[in-house]
CSV table of C-alpha atoms in Angstrom, one decimal:
chain,number,residue,atom,x,y,z
L,815,UNK,CA,60.9,95.3,90.9
L,816,UNK,CA,58.2,92.8,90.0
L,817,UNK,CA,57.0,90.2,92.4
L,818,UNK,CA,58.4,87.5,90.1
L,819,UNK,CA,61.9,88.9,90.2
L,820,UNK,CA,61.7,89.4,94.0
L,821,UNK,CA,60.4,85.9,94.5
L,822,UNK,CA,63.3,84.5,92.5
L,823,UNK,CA,65.8,86.5,94.6
L,824,UNK,CA,64.2,85.3,97.8
L,825,UNK,CA,65.4,81.8,97.0
L,826,UNK,CA,69.0,82.8,97.6
L,827,UNK,CA,68.8,85.7,100.1
L,828,UNK,CA,66.6,86.8,103.0
L,829,UNK,CA,63.7,89.1,102.3
L,830,UNK,CA,65.3,92.0,104.2
L,831,UNK,CA,68.5,91.7,102.2
L,832,UNK,CA,66.6,91.8,98.9
L,833,UNK,CA,64.5,94.8,100.0
L,834,UNK,CA,67.5,96.6,101.4
L,835,UNK,CA,69.5,96.1,98.1
L,836,UNK,CA,66.6,97.3,96.0
L,837,UNK,CA,65.9,100.4,98.1
L,838,UNK,CA,69.6,101.2,98.4
L,839,UNK,CA,69.9,101.2,94.6
L,840,UNK,CA,66.8,103.3,94.2
L,841,UNK,CA,68.1,105.9,96.6
L,842,UNK,CA,71.4,106.1,94.9
L,843,UNK,CA,69.7,106.6,91.6
L,844,UNK,CA,67.5,109.3,93.2
L,845,UNK,CA,64.3,107.4,92.5
L,846,UNK,CA,63.5,108.3,96.1
L,847,UNK,CA,64.5,111.9,96.5
L,848,UNK,CA,66.1,113.2,99.7
L,849,UNK,CA,63.5,113.7,102.4
L,850,UNK,CA,61.0,111.4,100.6
L,851,UNK,CA,58.9,109.2,102.8
L,852,UNK,CA,59.2,105.4,102.4
L,853,UNK,CA,55.8,103.8,103.0
L,854,UNK,CA,56.2,100.3,104.5
L,855,UNK,CA,52.8,99.1,103.3
L,856,UNK,CA,53.6,100.2,99.7
L,857,UNK,CA,57.0,98.5,99.7
L,858,UNK,CA,55.6,95.3,101.2
L,859,UNK,CA,52.9,95.2,98.6
L,860,UNK,CA,55.5,95.8,95.8
L,861,UNK,CA,57.5,92.8,97.0
L,862,UNK,CA,54.6,90.6,98.0
L,863,UNK,CA,55.8,90.2,101.5
L,864,UNK,CA,54.8,91.3,105.0
L,865,UNK,CA,55.9,94.6,106.7
L,866,UNK,CA,58.3,92.8,109.1
L,867,UNK,CA,61.1,92.2,106.5
L,868,UNK,CA,60.5,95.7,105.1
L,869,UNK,CA,61.0,97.1,108.6
L,870,UNK,CA,64.2,95.1,109.0
L,871,UNK,CA,65.5,96.4,105.7
L,872,UNK,CA,64.8,100.0,106.7
L,873,UNK,CA,66.7,99.5,109.9
L,874,UNK,CA,69.7,98.3,107.9
L,875,UNK,CA,69.5,101.4,105.6
L,876,UNK,CA,69.2,103.5,108.7
L,877,UNK,CA,72.5,102.0,110.0
L,878,UNK,CA,74.1,102.9,106.7
L,879,UNK,CA,73.0,106.5,106.9
L,880,UNK,CA,70.6,106.3,104.0
L,881,UNK,CA,67.3,106.3,105.9
L,882,UNK,CA,66.0,108.1,109.0
L,883,UNK,CA,63.3,106.5,111.1
L,884,UNK,CA,61.0,108.6,113.3
L,885,UNK,CA,58.5,107.2,115.9
L,886,UNK,CA,54.9,107.7,114.8
L,887,UNK,CA,56.1,109.3,111.5
L,888,UNK,CA,57.8,106.6,109.5
L,889,UNK,CA,60.9,106.3,107.4
L,890,UNK,CA,62.4,109.0,105.2
L,891,UNK,CA,65.3,109.2,102.8
L,892,UNK,CA,68.1,111.0,104.6
L,893,UNK,CA,69.2,114.4,103.5
L,894,UNK,CA,72.5,115.2,105.1
L,895,UNK,CA,73.3,118.8,106.0
L,896,UNK,CA,76.6,120.4,104.9
L,897,UNK,CA,77.8,119.9,108.4
L,898,UNK,CA,76.9,116.2,108.4
L,899,UNK,CA,78.6,115.7,105.0
L,900,UNK,CA,81.8,117.3,106.3
L,901,UNK,CA,81.7,115.0,109.3
L,902,UNK,CA,81.2,111.9,107.0
L,903,UNK,CA,84.2,112.9,104.9
L,904,UNK,CA,86.4,113.7,107.9
L,905,UNK,CA,85.6,110.3,109.2
L,906,UNK,CA,86.3,108.7,105.8
L,907,UNK,CA,89.7,110.4,105.7
L,908,UNK,CA,90.5,109.1,109.2
L,909,UNK,CA,89.4,105.5,108.5
L,910,UNK,CA,90.4,105.2,104.9
L,911,UNK,CA,93.9,106.5,105.4
L,912,UNK,CA,94.2,104.2,108.4
L,913,UNK,CA,93.2,101.2,106.4
L,914,UNK,CA,95.4,102.2,103.5
L,915,UNK,CA,98.5,102.6,105.7
L,916,UNK,CA,98.0,99.1,107.1
L,917,UNK,CA,97.2,97.6,103.6
L,918,UNK,CA,100.4,99.0,101.9
L,919,UNK,CA,102.5,96.7,104.1
L,920,UNK,CA,100.5,93.6,103.1
L,921,UNK,CA,100.1,93.9,99.4
L,922,UNK,CA,101.0,91.0,97.2
L,923,UNK,CA,102.1,91.5,93.7
L,924,UNK,CA,99.0,89.8,92.4
L,925,UNK,CA,96.7,92.2,94.4
L,926,UNK,CA,98.5,95.2,93.0
L,927,UNK,CA,98.2,93.8,89.4
L,928,UNK,CA,94.5,93.3,90.0
L,929,UNK,CA,94.1,96.9,91.3
L,930,UNK,CA,95.9,98.1,88.1
L,931,UNK,CA,93.5,96.1,86.0
L,932,UNK,CA,90.5,97.5,87.8
L,933,UNK,CA,91.9,101.0,87.2
L,934,UNK,CA,92.4,100.3,83.5
L,935,UNK,CA,88.7,99.2,83.2
L,936,UNK,CA,87.6,102.2,85.2
L,937,UNK,CA,89.3,104.7,82.9
L,938,UNK,CA,87.5,103.2,79.9
L,939,UNK,CA,84.1,103.4,81.5
L,940,UNK,CA,81.7,106.0,80.2
L,941,UNK,CA,78.5,104.8,82.0
L,942,UNK,CA,77.9,106.7,85.2
L,943,UNK,CA,76.6,103.7,87.2
L,944,UNK,CA,79.4,101.4,86.1
L,945,UNK,CA,82.0,104.1,86.9
L,946,UNK,CA,80.5,104.5,90.4
L,947,UNK,CA,80.7,100.8,91.0
L,948,UNK,CA,84.3,100.6,89.5
L,949,UNK,CA,85.5,103.5,91.7
L,950,UNK,CA,84.1,101.8,94.7
L,951,UNK,CA,85.6,98.5,93.7
L,952,UNK,CA,89.1,100.0,93.2
L,953,UNK,CA,89.1,101.7,96.6
L,954,UNK,CA,87.8,98.6,98.3
L,955,UNK,CA,90.5,96.5,96.7
L,956,UNK,CA,93.2,98.9,98.0
L,957,UNK,CA,91.9,98.8,101.5
L,958,UNK,CA,91.0,95.1,101.8
L,959,UNK,CA,94.5,93.8,102.6
L,960,UNK,CA,94.5,95.8,105.9
L,961,UNK,CA,92.5,92.8,107.3
L,962,UNK,CA,90.4,95.0,109.6
L,963,UNK,CA,86.8,94.0,109.0
L,964,UNK,CA,85.2,96.4,111.4
L,965,UNK,CA,87.1,99.3,109.9
L,966,UNK,CA,86.2,98.2,106.4
L,967,UNK,CA,82.5,97.9,107.4
L,968,UNK,CA,82.5,101.4,108.8
L,969,UNK,CA,84.1,102.7,105.5
L,970,UNK,CA,81.4,101.0,103.5
L,971,UNK,CA,78.6,102.6,105.6
L,972,UNK,CA,80.2,106.1,105.3
L,973,UNK,CA,80.6,105.7,101.5
L,974,UNK,CA,77.0,104.8,101.3
L,975,UNK,CA,76.0,108.1,102.9
L,976,UNK,CA,77.4,110.0,100.0
L,977,UNK,CA,76.9,107.6,97.1
L,978,UNK,CA,73.8,109.4,96.0
L,979,UNK,CA,75.9,112.5,95.2
L,980,UNK,CA,78.4,110.4,93.3
L,981,UNK,CA,75.8,108.7,91.2
L,982,UNK,CA,73.9,111.8,90.3
L,983,UNK,CA,76.7,114.3,89.8
L,984,UNK,CA,80.1,112.6,89.3
L,985,UNK,CA,80.1,111.7,85.7
L,986,UNK,CA,83.2,110.2,83.9
L,987,UNK,CA,83.2,113.0,81.4
L,988,UNK,CA,83.2,115.8,84.0
L,989,UNK,CA,85.4,114.2,86.7
L,990,UNK,CA,87.3,111.5,84.9
L,991,UNK,CA,90.6,113.4,84.3
L,992,UNK,CA,91.1,114.5,87.9
L,993,UNK,CA,90.1,111.1,89.3
L,994,UNK,CA,92.3,109.2,86.8
L,995,UNK,CA,95.3,111.3,87.8
L,996,UNK,CA,94.8,110.9,91.5
L,997,UNK,CA,94.0,107.2,91.2
L,998,UNK,CA,97.2,106.6,89.2
L,999,UNK,CA,99.3,108.5,91.8
L,1000,UNK,CA,97.6,106.5,94.5
L,1001,UNK,CA,98.3,103.2,92.9
L,1002,UNK,CA,101.9,104.2,92.0
L,1003,UNK,CA,102.6,105.0,95.7
L,1004,UNK,CA,101.1,101.6,96.7
L,1005,UNK,CA,103.2,99.8,94.2
L,1006,UNK,CA,106.3,101.5,95.7
L,1007,UNK,CA,105.0,100.4,99.1
L,1008,UNK,CA,105.3,104.1,100.2
L,1009,UNK,CA,102.5,104.3,102.8
L,1010,UNK,CA,103.0,108.0,103.6
L,1011,UNK,CA,102.9,109.0,100.0
L,1012,UNK,CA,99.8,106.9,99.4
L,1013,UNK,CA,98.0,108.4,102.4
L,1014,UNK,CA,98.9,111.9,101.3
L,1015,UNK,CA,97.4,111.3,97.8
L,1016,UNK,CA,94.3,109.6,99.3
L,1017,UNK,CA,93.6,112.5,101.7
L,1018,UNK,CA,93.9,115.1,98.9
L,1019,UNK,CA,91.6,112.9,96.8
L,1020,UNK,CA,88.9,112.8,99.5
L,1021,UNK,CA,89.3,116.5,100.3
L,1022,UNK,CA,88.6,117.3,96.7
L,1023,UNK,CA,85.6,115.0,96.7
L,1024,UNK,CA,84.3,116.8,99.7
L,1025,UNK,CA,84.6,120.2,98.1
L,1026,UNK,CA,82.7,119.0,95.0
L,1027,UNK,CA,79.9,117.4,97.1
L,1028,UNK,CA,79.6,120.7,99.1
L,1029,UNK,CA,79.3,122.7,96.0
L,1030,UNK,CA,76.7,120.4,94.6
L,1031,UNK,CA,74.7,120.5,97.8
L,1032,UNK,CA,74.9,124.3,97.9
L,1033,UNK,CA,73.5,124.5,94.4
L,1034,UNK,CA,70.5,122.2,95.1
L,1035,UNK,CA,67.2,124.0,95.7
L,1036,UNK,CA,66.0,123.9,99.2
L,1037,UNK,CA,63.0,121.7,99.9
């Protein structure tokens, strides 16, 4: 990102927010590989700012599970182990099914129509980045009516921990058919206001995603 672009964005958001957003996107796109060091001086120079907002941005990414900070060593892109990934997905299953079960009772017809429109758009998406954002948006829209902001915030952080794998490996061509089927089943259960059926579909959906992520990580060469 050029200094000019960064300067324009600083007019509307704080410097740590701008830096965190840029680094988050770069990590998701694997521009910073797992285990790569993030040099504060270099990042600050790139944005034309001091190291203080860079440090604040890195702390935010640490809270999201994307960055690890070590005293006297610096910041590194996280590289979760298979055990850590399983923990993340098991937590996702607990929290997302909890949010969904509450949300099903609160849906308006308009919210369900909107979810259907989002799913229509998602199924037509061939671009990997757009598909990843659309998938995220669809799930977020399903959970939002639960009106549990802390739970939703935790879900966002947990999703961030595995977004790198989604962006790099979950292409619409390879994964679209299975995801489309599960998404349609999930939405249909929500439309029926059948919370238990919706939760069952969602859990199976996340369990399959975990198996795929584990197989991807197992195939990656060790550093």
